């Protein structure tokens, strides 16, 4: 049994309505928590679990002392982080400075990999992130781009993605070229509107400080003083990826996102994203971030769906290996 004194000011945001956050911690670590005023008693049959729960509450108390007021999702984020790495400093995780602090005013990481992703975008000129849907790859990149623009470290934000999924024809869509292309770029617009606001985005697009365009429109350009994001990169070919990477100019940052399990290219075409990971491995100045289903931060069912598909794909690969072995014999 352990006892811990919690900073009293702001303690309601830590405990939650009817101590709901304490109940979350109990379920996560298999301990029992009881609170009387600012004193929390931790008890359980597993000493290691008690220790993690004590570390969690101690770090959260220090954040209260520093003036942090917890938003509803942040306790769950803290639990997720310590489940992954029990010795993590939550004070460092929740409090950034400089450009990271500006990004965190509008969005905050909800896993260690998301935190590493944000830091990678600060420390490196090119970041390539790969992982399943719902891990925040695009959203966090747009947030960091907006923060870089606010700090005046870049003059433009450029977002692009392959405009046509493999096997689909623009000609079947009504309207002119812009009307045909825009539906494929809608997820990028959604992130911009959510993070910056519709009116502000509209003004910035009119001035040319924000540009949303299909990947094909990048050919022949040199992009200086820009924050450039390529989304859905698993649907690029090797040639397209090389073309995109060589558009980078001075004082620019490039972020490339994709999910290799959702490649829509014909089976005989290798994804440019997969090729880039192989070709660029070890190149100085480029950071690779690998997300997993543990980083999915959408509805809990999304995480379960991703896990179910991973298990299905693994069983399928096992059957194919066994079938090939049988044929060989």
PDB file of C-alpha atoms in Angstrom:
ATOM      1  CA  UNK A   1       0.000   0.000   0.000  1.00  0.00           C
ATOM      2  CA  UNK A   2       1.275   3.476  -0.914  1.00  0.00           C
ATOM      3  CA  UNK A   3       0.075   6.966  -0.051  1.00  0.00           C
ATOM      4  CA  UNK A   4       0.596  10.076  -2.130  1.00  0.00           C
ATOM      5  CA  UNK A   5      -0.157  13.746  -1.521  1.00  0.00           C
ATOM      6  CA  UNK A   6      -1.656  15.456  -4.585  1.00  0.00           C
ATOM      7  CA  UNK A   7      -1.490  19.176  -5.355  1.00  0.00           C
ATOM      8  CA  UNK A   8      -4.927  20.461  -4.281  1.00  0.00           C
ATOM      9  CA  UNK A   9      -5.423  23.309  -6.752  1.00  0.00           C
ATOM     10  CA  UNK A  10      -6.990  21.947  -9.923  1.00  0.00           C
ATOM     11  CA  UNK A  11      -7.364  18.478  -8.421  1.00  0.00           C
ATOM     12  CA  UNK A  12     -10.921  18.233  -9.778  1.00  0.00           C
ATOM     13  CA  UNK A  13      -9.568  18.160 -13.345  1.00  0.00           C
ATOM     14  CA  UNK A  14      -7.250  15.313 -12.341  1.00  0.00           C
ATOM     15  CA  UNK A  15      -9.800  13.187 -10.494  1.00  0.00           C
ATOM     16  CA  UNK A  16     -12.633  13.907 -12.945  1.00  0.00           C
ATOM     17  CA  UNK A  17     -16.377  13.884 -12.367  1.00  0.00           C
ATOM     18  CA  UNK A  18     -17.189  11.489  -9.513  1.00  0.00           C
ATOM     19  CA  UNK A  19     -13.544  10.355  -9.576  1.00  0.00           C
ATOM     20  CA  UNK A  20     -13.998   8.822 -13.039  1.00  0.00           C
ATOM     21  CA  UNK A  21     -10.320   9.308 -13.870  1.00  0.00           C
ATOM     22  CA  UNK A  22      -9.260   7.399 -10.755  1.00  0.00           C
ATOM     23  CA  UNK A  23     -11.484   4.536 -11.890  1.00  0.00           C
ATOM     24  CA  UNK A  24      -9.746   4.605 -15.292  1.00  0.00           C
ATOM     25  CA  UNK A  25      -6.361   4.289 -13.596  1.00  0.00           C
ATOM     26  CA  UNK A  26      -7.654   1.396 -11.455  1.00  0.00           C
ATOM     27  CA  UNK A  27      -8.862  -0.525 -14.511  1.00  0.00           C
ATOM     28  CA  UNK A  28      -5.658   0.122 -16.448  1.00  0.00           C
ATOM     29  CA  UNK A  29      -3.190  -1.031 -13.773  1.00  0.00           C
ATOM     30  CA  UNK A  30      -5.247  -3.397 -11.637  1.00  0.00           C
ATOM     31  CA  UNK A  31      -4.963  -1.328  -8.462  1.00  0.00           C
ATOM     32  CA  UNK A  32      -7.408   0.250  -6.013  1.00  0.00           C
ATOM     33  CA  UNK A  33      -7.369   3.995  -5.376  1.00  0.00           C
ATOM     34  CA  UNK A  34      -9.100   5.870  -2.611  1.00  0.00           C
ATOM     35  CA  UNK A  35      -8.945   9.642  -2.215  1.00  0.00           C
ATOM     36  CA  UNK A  36      -9.517  11.730   0.887  1.00  0.00           C
ATOM     37  CA  UNK A  37      -8.887  15.383   0.204  1.00  0.00           C
ATOM     38  CA  UNK A  38      -5.502  15.541  -1.482  1.00  0.00           C
ATOM     39  CA  UNK A  39      -4.309  12.180  -0.166  1.00  0.00           C
ATOM     40  CA  UNK A  40      -4.556   9.184  -2.506  1.00  0.00           C
ATOM     41  CA  UNK A  41      -4.027   5.649  -1.227  1.00  0.00           C
ATOM     42  CA  UNK A  42      -2.830   3.054  -3.750  1.00  0.00           C
ATOM     43  CA  UNK A  43      -3.242  -0.639  -3.000  1.00  0.00           C
ATOM     44  CA  UNK A  44      -2.956  -3.805  -5.038  1.00  0.00           C
ATOM     45  CA  UNK A  45      -1.463  -7.272  -5.232  1.00  0.00           C
ATOM     46  CA  UNK A  46       1.136  -6.371  -7.867  1.00  0.00           C
ATOM     47  CA  UNK A  47       3.959  -4.190  -6.534  1.00  0.00           C
ATOM     48  CA  UNK A  48       5.083  -3.196 -10.035  1.00  0.00           C
ATOM     49  CA  UNK A  49       1.567  -2.031 -10.953  1.00  0.00           C
ATOM     50  CA  UNK A  50       1.379  -0.047  -7.710  1.00  0.00           C
ATOM     51  CA  UNK A  51       4.691   1.586  -8.622  1.00  0.00           C
ATOM     52  CA  UNK A  52       3.478   2.622 -12.082  1.00  0.00           C
ATOM     53  CA  UNK A  53       0.228   4.012 -10.652  1.00  0.00           C
ATOM     54  CA  UNK A  54       2.232   5.963  -8.043  1.00  0.00           C
ATOM     55  CA  UNK A  55       4.540   7.335 -10.765  1.00  0.00           C
ATOM     56  CA  UNK A  56       1.506   8.321 -12.839  1.00  0.00           C
ATOM     57  CA  UNK A  57      -0.202  10.208 -10.013  1.00  0.00           C
ATOM     58  CA  UNK A  58       3.056  11.819  -8.879  1.00  0.00           C
ATOM     59  CA  UNK A  59       3.755  13.147 -12.381  1.00  0.00           C
ATOM     60  CA  UNK A  60       0.183  14.381 -12.794  1.00  0.00           C
ATOM     61  CA  UNK A  61       0.405  16.143  -9.423  1.00  0.00           C
ATOM     62  CA  UNK A  62       3.595  17.906 -10.528  1.00  0.00           C
ATOM     63  CA  UNK A  63       1.810  19.052 -13.677  1.00  0.00           C
ATOM     64  CA  UNK A  64      -0.938  20.540 -11.491  1.00  0.00           C
ATOM     65  CA  UNK A  65       1.747  22.376  -9.526  1.00  0.00           C
ATOM     66  CA  UNK A  66       3.056  23.813 -12.783  1.00  0.00           C
ATOM     67  CA  UNK A  67      -0.414  25.145 -13.590  1.00  0.00           C
ATOM     68  CA  UNK A  68      -1.529  22.456 -16.031  1.00  0.00           C
ATOM     69  CA  UNK A  69      -5.271  21.809 -16.129  1.00  0.00           C
ATOM     70  CA  UNK A  70      -6.196  18.445 -17.558  1.00  0.00           C
ATOM     71  CA  UNK A  71      -8.549  18.078 -20.483  1.00  0.00           C
ATOM     72  CA  UNK A  72     -10.862  15.033 -20.475  1.00  0.00           C
ATOM     73  CA  UNK A  73      -8.746  12.898 -22.819  1.00  0.00           C
ATOM     74  CA  UNK A  74      -5.373  13.639 -21.218  1.00  0.00           C
ATOM     75  CA  UNK A  75      -5.669  11.168 -18.325  1.00  0.00           C
ATOM     76  CA  UNK A  76      -6.347   8.392 -20.823  1.00  0.00           C
ATOM     77  CA  UNK A  77      -3.341   9.609 -22.820  1.00  0.00           C
ATOM     78  CA  UNK A  78      -1.163   9.494 -19.687  1.00  0.00           C
ATOM     79  CA  UNK A  79      -2.309   5.924 -19.015  1.00  0.00           C
ATOM     80  CA  UNK A  80      -1.594   4.911 -22.608  1.00  0.00           C
ATOM     81  CA  UNK A  81       1.918   6.399 -22.451  1.00  0.00           C
ATOM     82  CA  UNK A  82       2.864   4.635 -19.203  1.00  0.00           C
ATOM     83  CA  UNK A  83       1.404   1.338 -20.391  1.00  0.00           C
ATOM     84  CA  UNK A  84       3.855   1.570 -23.278  1.00  0.00           C
ATOM     85  CA  UNK A  85       6.839   2.929 -21.315  1.00  0.00           C
ATOM     86  CA  UNK A  86       6.315   2.975 -17.503  1.00  0.00           C
ATOM     87  CA  UNK A  87       9.268   5.278 -16.727  1.00  0.00           C
ATOM     88  CA  UNK A  88       8.248   8.087 -19.102  1.00  0.00           C
ATOM     89  CA  UNK A  89       8.252  11.617 -17.674  1.00  0.00           C
ATOM     90  CA  UNK A  90       4.702  12.864 -18.140  1.00  0.00           C
ATOM     91  CA  UNK A  91       5.843  16.376 -17.239  1.00  0.00           C
ATOM     92  CA  UNK A  92       8.091  16.409 -20.299  1.00  0.00           C
ATOM     93  CA  UNK A  93       5.419  14.688 -22.385  1.00  0.00           C
ATOM     94  CA  UNK A  94       2.679  17.236 -21.671  1.00  0.00           C
ATOM     95  CA  UNK A  95       4.764  20.414 -21.572  1.00  0.00           C
ATOM     96  CA  UNK A  96       6.627  21.515 -24.702  1.00  0.00           C
ATOM     97  CA  UNK A  97       8.306  24.783 -25.622  1.00  0.00           C
ATOM     98  CA  UNK A  98       8.985  26.803 -28.751  1.00  0.00           C
ATOM     99  CA  UNK A  99       7.266  25.581 -31.903  1.00  0.00           C
ATOM    100  CA  UNK A 100       6.108  22.427 -30.137  1.00  0.00           C
ATOM    101  CA  UNK A 101       4.209  24.525 -27.598  1.00  0.00           C
ATOM    102  CA  UNK A 102       2.496  26.439 -30.415  1.00  0.00           C
ATOM    103  CA  UNK A 103       1.426  23.182 -32.076  1.00  0.00           C
ATOM    104  CA  UNK A 104       0.130  21.840 -28.775  1.00  0.00           C
ATOM    105  CA  UNK A 105      -2.218  24.792 -28.344  1.00  0.00           C
ATOM    106  CA  UNK A 106      -4.416  23.244 -31.012  1.00  0.00           C
ATOM    107  CA  UNK A 107      -3.516  19.546 -30.829  1.00  0.00           C
ATOM    108  CA  UNK A 108      -1.702  17.307 -28.363  1.00  0.00           C
ATOM    109  CA  UNK A 109      -0.025  13.916 -28.879  1.00  0.00           C
ATOM    110  CA  UNK A 110      -1.830  10.937 -27.394  1.00  0.00           C
ATOM    111  CA  UNK A 111       0.950   8.360 -27.566  1.00  0.00           C
ATOM    112  CA  UNK A 112       4.740   8.213 -27.344  1.00  0.00           C
ATOM    113  CA  UNK A 113       5.028   7.686 -31.092  1.00  0.00           C
ATOM    114  CA  UNK A 114       2.937  10.791 -31.718  1.00  0.00           C
ATOM    115  CA  UNK A 115       5.248  12.748 -29.429  1.00  0.00           C
ATOM    116  CA  UNK A 116       8.293  11.347 -31.270  1.00  0.00           C
ATOM    117  CA  UNK A 117       6.637  12.276 -34.565  1.00  0.00           C
ATOM    118  CA  UNK A 118       6.166  15.908 -33.490  1.00  0.00           C
ATOM    119  CA  UNK A 119       9.754  16.083 -32.254  1.00  0.00           C
ATOM    120  CA  UNK A 120      11.022  14.507 -35.482  1.00  0.00           C
ATOM    121  CA  UNK A 121       9.316  17.271 -37.473  1.00  0.00           C
ATOM    122  CA  UNK A 122      11.202  19.834 -35.387  1.00  0.00           C
ATOM    123  CA  UNK A 123      14.581  18.119 -35.588  1.00  0.00           C
ATOM    124  CA  UNK A 124      14.630  16.898 -39.215  1.00  0.00           C
ATOM    125  CA  UNK A 125      13.973  18.426 -42.623  1.00  0.00           C
ATOM    126  CA  UNK A 126      12.323  15.268 -43.997  1.00  0.00           C
ATOM    127  CA  UNK A 127      10.086  12.970 -41.940  1.00  0.00           C
ATOM    128  CA  UNK A 128       8.533   9.788 -43.322  1.00  0.00           C
ATOM    129  CA  UNK A 129       5.791   8.260 -41.185  1.00  0.00           C
ATOM    130  CA  UNK A 130       4.104   4.931 -41.833  1.00  0.00           C
ATOM    131  CA  UNK A 131       1.210   3.368 -39.969  1.00  0.00           C
ATOM    132  CA  UNK A 132      -2.491   2.521 -39.911  1.00  0.00           C
ATOM    133  CA  UNK A 133      -5.384   4.933 -40.262  1.00  0.00           C
ATOM    134  CA  UNK A 134      -6.342   6.879 -37.162  1.00  0.00           C
ATOM    135  CA  UNK A 135      -2.839   7.369 -35.783  1.00  0.00           C
ATOM    136  CA  UNK A 136      -2.867  11.135 -36.401  1.00  0.00           C
ATOM    137  CA  UNK A 137      -0.198  11.263 -39.114  1.00  0.00           C
ATOM    138  CA  UNK A 138      -1.866  13.924 -41.257  1.00  0.00           C
ATOM    139  CA  UNK A 139      -3.549  15.847 -38.459  1.00  0.00           C
ATOM    140  CA  UNK A 140      -0.358  16.307 -36.445  1.00  0.00           C
ATOM    141  CA  UNK A 141       1.612  17.254 -39.562  1.00  0.00           C
ATOM    142  CA  UNK A 142      -0.921  19.972 -40.417  1.00  0.00           C
ATOM    143  CA  UNK A 143      -0.786  21.213 -36.803  1.00  0.00           C
ATOM    144  CA  UNK A 144       3.007  21.437 -36.957  1.00  0.00           C
ATOM    145  CA  UNK A 145       2.799  23.226 -40.318  1.00  0.00           C
ATOM    146  CA  UNK A 146       0.387  25.764 -38.848  1.00  0.00           C
ATOM    147  CA  UNK A 147       2.732  26.285 -35.878  1.00  0.00           C
ATOM    148  CA  UNK A 148       5.700  26.776 -38.224  1.00  0.00           C
ATOM    149  CA  UNK A 149       3.687  29.349 -40.159  1.00  0.00           C
ATOM    150  CA  UNK A 150       2.768  31.161 -36.922  1.00  0.00           C
ATOM    151  CA  UNK A 151       6.463  31.264 -35.962  1.00  0.00           C
ATOM    152  CA  UNK A 152       7.274  32.585 -39.460  1.00  0.00           C
ATOM    153  CA  UNK A 153       9.821  29.801 -39.986  1.00  0.00           C
ATOM    154  CA  UNK A 154       8.030  29.030 -43.284  1.00  0.00           C
ATOM    155  CA  UNK A 155       6.069  31.250 -45.653  1.00  0.00           C
ATOM    156  CA  UNK A 156       3.805  28.614 -47.210  1.00  0.00           C
ATOM    157  CA  UNK A 157       2.009  25.394 -46.379  1.00  0.00           C
ATOM    158  CA  UNK A 158       1.671  22.980 -49.288  1.00  0.00           C
ATOM    159  CA  UNK A 159      -0.408  19.827 -48.942  1.00  0.00           C
ATOM    160  CA  UNK A 160      -0.691  17.241 -51.668  1.00  0.00           C
ATOM    161  CA  UNK A 161      -1.670  13.658 -52.304  1.00  0.00           C
ATOM    162  CA  UNK A 162      -2.115  11.350 -55.298  1.00  0.00           C
ATOM    163  CA  UNK A 163      -5.317  12.621 -56.885  1.00  0.00           C
ATOM    164  CA  UNK A 164      -6.526   9.363 -58.374  1.00  0.00           C
ATOM    165  CA  UNK A 165      -6.670   5.998 -56.648  1.00  0.00           C
ATOM    166  CA  UNK A 166      -5.496   3.084 -58.795  1.00  0.00           C
ATOM    167  CA  UNK A 167      -8.201   1.814 -61.113  1.00  0.00           C
ATOM    168  CA  UNK A 168     -10.368   4.953 -60.855  1.00  0.00           C
ATOM    169  CA  UNK A 169     -10.890   7.399 -63.699  1.00  0.00           C
ATOM    170  CA  UNK A 170     -11.298  11.152 -63.306  1.00  0.00           C
ATOM    171  CA  UNK A 171     -13.433  11.198 -66.409  1.00  0.00           C
ATOM    172  CA  UNK A 172     -16.306   9.542 -64.579  1.00  0.00           C
ATOM    173  CA  UNK A 173     -16.613  12.549 -62.242  1.00  0.00           C
ATOM    174  CA  UNK A 174     -18.608  15.621 -63.313  1.00  0.00           C
ATOM    175  CA  UNK A 175     -17.150  19.114 -63.716  1.00  0.00           C
ATOM    176  CA  UNK A 176     -13.828  20.616 -64.751  1.00  0.00           C
ATOM    177  CA  UNK A 177     -10.402  19.434 -63.611  1.00  0.00           C
ATOM    178  CA  UNK A 178     -10.618  21.241 -60.255  1.00  0.00           C
ATOM    179  CA  UNK A 179     -14.041  19.688 -59.577  1.00  0.00           C
ATOM    180  CA  UNK A 180     -12.677  16.243 -60.410  1.00  0.00           C
ATOM    181  CA  UNK A 181      -9.569  16.580 -58.224  1.00  0.00           C
ATOM    182  CA  UNK A 182     -11.024  18.250 -55.110  1.00  0.00           C
ATOM    183  CA  UNK A 183     -12.860  15.174 -53.726  1.00  0.00           C
ATOM    184  CA  UNK A 184      -9.524  13.347 -53.442  1.00  0.00           C
ATOM    185  CA  UNK A 185      -8.043  16.265 -51.487  1.00  0.00           C
ATOM    186  CA  UNK A 186     -11.002  16.691 -49.125  1.00  0.00           C
ATOM    187  CA  UNK A 187      -9.303  15.025 -46.090  1.00  0.00           C
ATOM    188  CA  UNK A 188      -6.539  17.648 -46.265  1.00  0.00           C
ATOM    189  CA  UNK A 189      -9.093  20.470 -46.366  1.00  0.00           C
ATOM    190  CA  UNK A 190     -10.899  18.929 -43.389  1.00  0.00           C
ATOM    191  CA  UNK A 191      -7.715  18.972 -41.289  1.00  0.00           C
ATOM    192  CA  UNK A 192      -6.978  22.576 -42.243  1.00  0.00           C
ATOM    193  CA  UNK A 193     -10.506  23.763 -41.436  1.00  0.00           C
ATOM    194  CA  UNK A 194     -10.514  21.933 -38.119  1.00  0.00           C
ATOM    195  CA  UNK A 195      -7.139  23.277 -36.969  1.00  0.00           C
ATOM    196  CA  UNK A 196      -7.038  26.784 -38.448  1.00  0.00           C
ATOM    197  CA  UNK A 197     -10.677  27.657 -39.157  1.00  0.00           C
ATOM    198  CA  UNK A 198     -12.621  27.958 -42.388  1.00  0.00           C
ATOM    199  CA  UNK A 199     -12.400  31.743 -42.776  1.00  0.00           C
ATOM    200  CA  UNK A 200      -8.678  31.903 -42.013  1.00  0.00           C
ATOM    201  CA  UNK A 201      -7.909  29.020 -44.380  1.00  0.00           C
ATOM    202  CA  UNK A 202      -9.937  30.665 -47.153  1.00  0.00           C
ATOM    203  CA  UNK A 203      -8.001  33.922 -46.753  1.00  0.00           C
ATOM    204  CA  UNK A 204      -4.642  32.128 -46.679  1.00  0.00           C
ATOM    205  CA  UNK A 205      -5.518  30.135 -49.791  1.00  0.00           C
ATOM    206  CA  UNK A 206      -6.509  33.335 -51.604  1.00  0.00           C
ATOM    207  CA  UNK A 207      -3.101  34.837 -50.717  1.00  0.00           C
ATOM    208  CA  UNK A 208      -1.341  31.632 -51.776  1.00  0.00           C
ATOM    209  CA  UNK A 209       0.125  30.957 -48.331  1.00  0.00           C
ATOM    210  CA  UNK A 210      -1.778  27.651 -48.207  1.00  0.00           C
ATOM    211  CA  UNK A 211      -1.951  25.419 -51.257  1.00  0.00           C
ATOM    212  CA  UNK A 212      -3.735  22.095 -51.572  1.00  0.00           C
ATOM    213  CA  UNK A 213      -2.922  20.287 -54.801  1.00  0.00           C
ATOM    214  CA  UNK A 214      -2.652  16.842 -56.393  1.00  0.00           C
ATOM    215  CA  UNK A 215       0.806  15.313 -56.489  1.00  0.00           C
ATOM    216  CA  UNK A 216       1.049  15.664 -60.266  1.00  0.00           C
ATOM    217  CA  UNK A 217       0.975  19.468 -59.880  1.00  0.00           C
ATOM    218  CA  UNK A 218       4.311  19.367 -58.017  1.00  0.00           C
ATOM    219  CA  UNK A 219       6.318  18.405 -61.108  1.00  0.00           C
ATOM    220  CA  UNK A 220       8.877  20.988 -62.229  1.00  0.00           C
ATOM    221  CA  UNK A 221       8.614  23.148 -59.093  1.00  0.00           C
ATOM    222  CA  UNK A 222      11.204  24.093 -56.458  1.00  0.00           C
ATOM    223  CA  UNK A 223       9.566  24.834 -53.118  1.00  0.00           C
ATOM    224  CA  UNK A 224      11.506  27.184 -50.833  1.00  0.00           C
ATOM    225  CA  UNK A 225      10.468  28.375 -47.335  1.00  0.00           C
ATOM    226  CA  UNK A 226       7.625  25.864 -47.313  1.00  0.00           C
ATOM    227  CA  UNK A 227       6.153  23.162 -45.099  1.00  0.00           C
ATOM    228  CA  UNK A 228       5.210  20.414 -47.568  1.00  0.00           C
ATOM    229  CA  UNK A 229       3.026  17.424 -46.651  1.00  0.00           C
ATOM    230  CA  UNK A 230       2.450  14.425 -48.904  1.00  0.00           C
ATOM    231  CA  UNK A 231      -0.515  12.349 -47.747  1.00  0.00           C
ATOM    232  CA  UNK A 232      -1.548   8.845 -48.841  1.00  0.00           C
ATOM    233  CA  UNK A 233       2.022   8.311 -50.055  1.00  0.00           C
ATOM    234  CA  UNK A 234       1.508   4.532 -50.307  1.00  0.00           C
ATOM    235  CA  UNK A 235      -0.274   5.245 -53.599  1.00  0.00           C
ATOM    236  CA  UNK A 236       2.735   6.897 -55.228  1.00  0.00           C
ATOM    237  CA  UNK A 237       5.013   5.075 -57.635  1.00  0.00           C
ATOM    238  CA  UNK A 238       8.784   5.113 -57.206  1.00  0.00           C
ATOM    239  CA  UNK A 239       9.080   7.725 -59.959  1.00  0.00           C
ATOM    240  CA  UNK A 240       6.482   9.966 -58.348  1.00  0.00           C
ATOM    241  CA  UNK A 241       8.147   9.726 -54.944  1.00  0.00           C
ATOM    242  CA  UNK A 242      11.543  10.671 -56.372  1.00  0.00           C
ATOM    243  CA  UNK A 243       9.938  13.590 -58.221  1.00  0.00           C
ATOM    244  CA  UNK A 244       8.262  14.799 -55.025  1.00  0.00           C
ATOM    245  CA  UNK A 245      11.351  14.516 -52.829  1.00  0.00           C
ATOM    246  CA  UNK A 246      13.435  16.513 -55.296  1.00  0.00           C
ATOM    247  CA  UNK A 247      10.967  19.445 -55.170  1.00  0.00           C
ATOM    248  CA  UNK A 248      12.333  20.436 -51.760  1.00  0.00           C
ATOM    249  CA  UNK A 249      14.024  23.848 -51.698  1.00  0.00           C
ATOM    250  CA  UNK A 250      15.900  25.914 -49.110  1.00  0.00           C
ATOM    251  CA  UNK A 251      14.432  26.452 -45.617  1.00  0.00           C
ATOM    252  CA  UNK A 252      11.707  23.878 -46.235  1.00  0.00           C
ATOM    253  CA  UNK A 253      10.412  20.838 -44.382  1.00  0.00           C
ATOM    254  CA  UNK A 254       8.837  17.758 -45.962  1.00  0.00           C
ATOM    255  CA  UNK A 255       6.514  15.288 -44.237  1.00  0.00           C
ATOM    256  CA  UNK A 256       5.443  12.096 -46.021  1.00  0.00           C
ATOM    257  CA  UNK A 257       2.617   9.961 -44.618  1.00  0.00           C
ATOM    258  CA  UNK A 258       1.150   6.646 -45.661  1.00  0.00           C
ATOM    259  CA  UNK A 259      -0.275   3.264 -44.722  1.00  0.00           C
ATOM    260  CA  UNK A 260       1.389   0.428 -46.607  1.00  0.00           C
ATOM    261  CA  UNK A 261      -1.491  -1.934 -45.753  1.00  0.00           C
ATOM    262  CA  UNK A 262      -3.856   0.199 -47.854  1.00  0.00           C
ATOM    263  CA  UNK A 263      -1.895   0.462 -51.092  1.00  0.00           C
ATOM    264  CA  UNK A 264      -4.202   0.738 -54.121  1.00  0.00           C
ATOM    265  CA  UNK A 265      -1.538   0.360 -56.787  1.00  0.00           C
ATOM    266  CA  UNK A 266      -1.735  -2.624 -59.154  1.00  0.00           C
ATOM    267  CA  UNK A 267      -0.062  -5.702 -57.671  1.00  0.00           C
ATOM    268  CA  UNK A 268       2.845  -5.490 -60.109  1.00  0.00           C
ATOM    269  CA  UNK A 269       3.695  -1.904 -59.065  1.00  0.00           C
ATOM    270  CA  UNK A 270       5.734  -1.384 -55.895  1.00  0.00           C
ATOM    271  CA  UNK A 271       4.699   1.496 -53.667  1.00  0.00           C
ATOM    272  CA  UNK A 272       7.011   4.496 -53.838  1.00  0.00           C
ATOM    273  CA  UNK A 273       6.658   4.802 -50.060  1.00  0.00           C
ATOM    274  CA  UNK A 274       7.978   1.274 -49.489  1.00  0.00           C
ATOM    275  CA  UNK A 275      10.825   1.927 -51.912  1.00  0.00           C
ATOM    276  CA  UNK A 276      11.703   5.247 -50.249  1.00  0.00           C
ATOM    277  CA  UNK A 277      12.030   3.572 -46.849  1.00  0.00           C
ATOM    278  CA  UNK A 278      14.564   1.186 -48.350  1.00  0.00           C
ATOM    279  CA  UNK A 279      16.449   3.703 -50.505  1.00  0.00           C
ATOM    280  CA  UNK A 280      16.660   6.466 -47.886  1.00  0.00           C
ATOM    281  CA  UNK A 281      17.462   4.334 -44.831  1.00  0.00           C
ATOM    282  CA  UNK A 282      20.475   5.843 -43.093  1.00  0.00           C
ATOM    283  CA  UNK A 283      20.419   9.125 -45.023  1.00  0.00           C
ATOM    284  CA  UNK A 284      21.341  11.938 -42.633  1.00  0.00           C
ATOM    285  CA  UNK A 285      18.592  14.508 -42.068  1.00  0.00           C
ATOM    286  CA  UNK A 286      15.719  12.086 -42.695  1.00  0.00           C
ATOM    287  CA  UNK A 287      13.682  10.622 -39.831  1.00  0.00           C
ATOM    288  CA  UNK A 288      11.403   7.564 -40.058  1.00  0.00           C
ATOM    289  CA  UNK A 289       8.475   7.141 -37.660  1.00  0.00           C
ATOM    290  CA  UNK A 290       6.599   3.833 -37.477  1.00  0.00           C
ATOM    291  CA  UNK A 291       3.092   3.919 -36.004  1.00  0.00           C
ATOM    292  CA  UNK A 292       1.245   0.801 -34.848  1.00  0.00           C
ATOM    293  CA  UNK A 293      -2.326  -0.006 -33.935  1.00  0.00           C
ATOM    294  CA  UNK A 294      -1.499   1.035 -30.331  1.00  0.00           C
ATOM    295  CA  UNK A 295      -1.292   4.611 -31.637  1.00  0.00           C
ATOM    296  CA  UNK A 296      -4.813   4.640 -33.105  1.00  0.00           C
ATOM    297  CA  UNK A 297      -6.622   7.504 -31.365  1.00  0.00           C
ATOM    298  CA  UNK A 298     -10.019   7.386 -33.019  1.00  0.00           C
ATOM    299  CA  UNK A 299     -13.003   5.541 -31.576  1.00  0.00           C
ATOM    300  CA  UNK A 300     -11.874   2.459 -29.614  1.00  0.00           C
ATOM    301  CA  UNK A 301     -13.552   0.256 -32.218  1.00  0.00           C
ATOM    302  CA  UNK A 302     -11.137   1.579 -34.858  1.00  0.00           C
ATOM    303  CA  UNK A 303      -8.213   0.189 -32.865  1.00  0.00           C
ATOM    304  CA  UNK A 304      -9.979  -3.166 -32.609  1.00  0.00           C
ATOM    305  CA  UNK A 305     -10.782  -3.137 -36.333  1.00  0.00           C
ATOM    306  CA  UNK A 306      -7.115  -2.465 -37.202  1.00  0.00           C
ATOM    307  CA  UNK A 307      -6.057  -5.303 -34.877  1.00  0.00           C
ATOM    308  CA  UNK A 308      -8.618  -7.678 -36.433  1.00  0.00           C
ATOM    309  CA  UNK A 309      -7.363  -6.950 -39.952  1.00  0.00           C
ATOM    310  CA  UNK A 310      -3.755  -7.434 -38.793  1.00  0.00           C
ATOM    311  CA  UNK A 311      -4.676 -10.876 -37.428  1.00  0.00           C
ATOM    312  CA  UNK A 312      -6.544 -11.722 -40.640  1.00  0.00           C
ATOM    313  CA  UNK A 313      -3.567 -10.710 -42.801  1.00  0.00           C
ATOM    314  CA  UNK A 314      -1.201 -12.735 -40.598  1.00  0.00           C
ATOM    315  CA  UNK A 315      -3.390 -15.851 -40.935  1.00  0.00           C
ATOM    316  CA  UNK A 316      -3.561 -15.319 -44.693  1.00  0.00           C
ATOM    317  CA  UNK A 317       0.225 -15.063 -44.959  1.00  0.00           C
ATOM    318  CA  UNK A 318       0.613 -18.213 -42.849  1.00  0.00           C
ATOM    319  CA  UNK A 319      -1.737 -20.137 -45.135  1.00  0.00           C
ATOM    320  CA  UNK A 320       0.150 -18.943 -48.216  1.00  0.00           C
ATOM    321  CA  UNK A 321       3.478 -20.022 -46.689  1.00  0.00           C
ATOM    322  CA  UNK A 322       2.085 -23.460 -45.814  1.00  0.00           C
ATOM    323  CA  UNK A 323       0.572 -23.830 -49.277  1.00  0.00           C
ATOM    324  CA  UNK A 324       3.884 -22.886 -50.933  1.00  0.00           C
ATOM    325  CA  UNK A 325       5.752 -25.357 -48.707  1.00  0.00           C
ATOM    326  CA  UNK A 326       3.305 -28.132 -49.652  1.00  0.00           C
ATOM    327  CA  UNK A 327       3.685 -27.402 -53.364  1.00  0.00           C
ATOM    328  CA  UNK A 328       7.489 -27.440 -53.027  1.00  0.00           C
ATOM    329  CA  UNK A 329       7.408 -30.861 -51.386  1.00  0.00           C
TER     330      UNK A 329
END
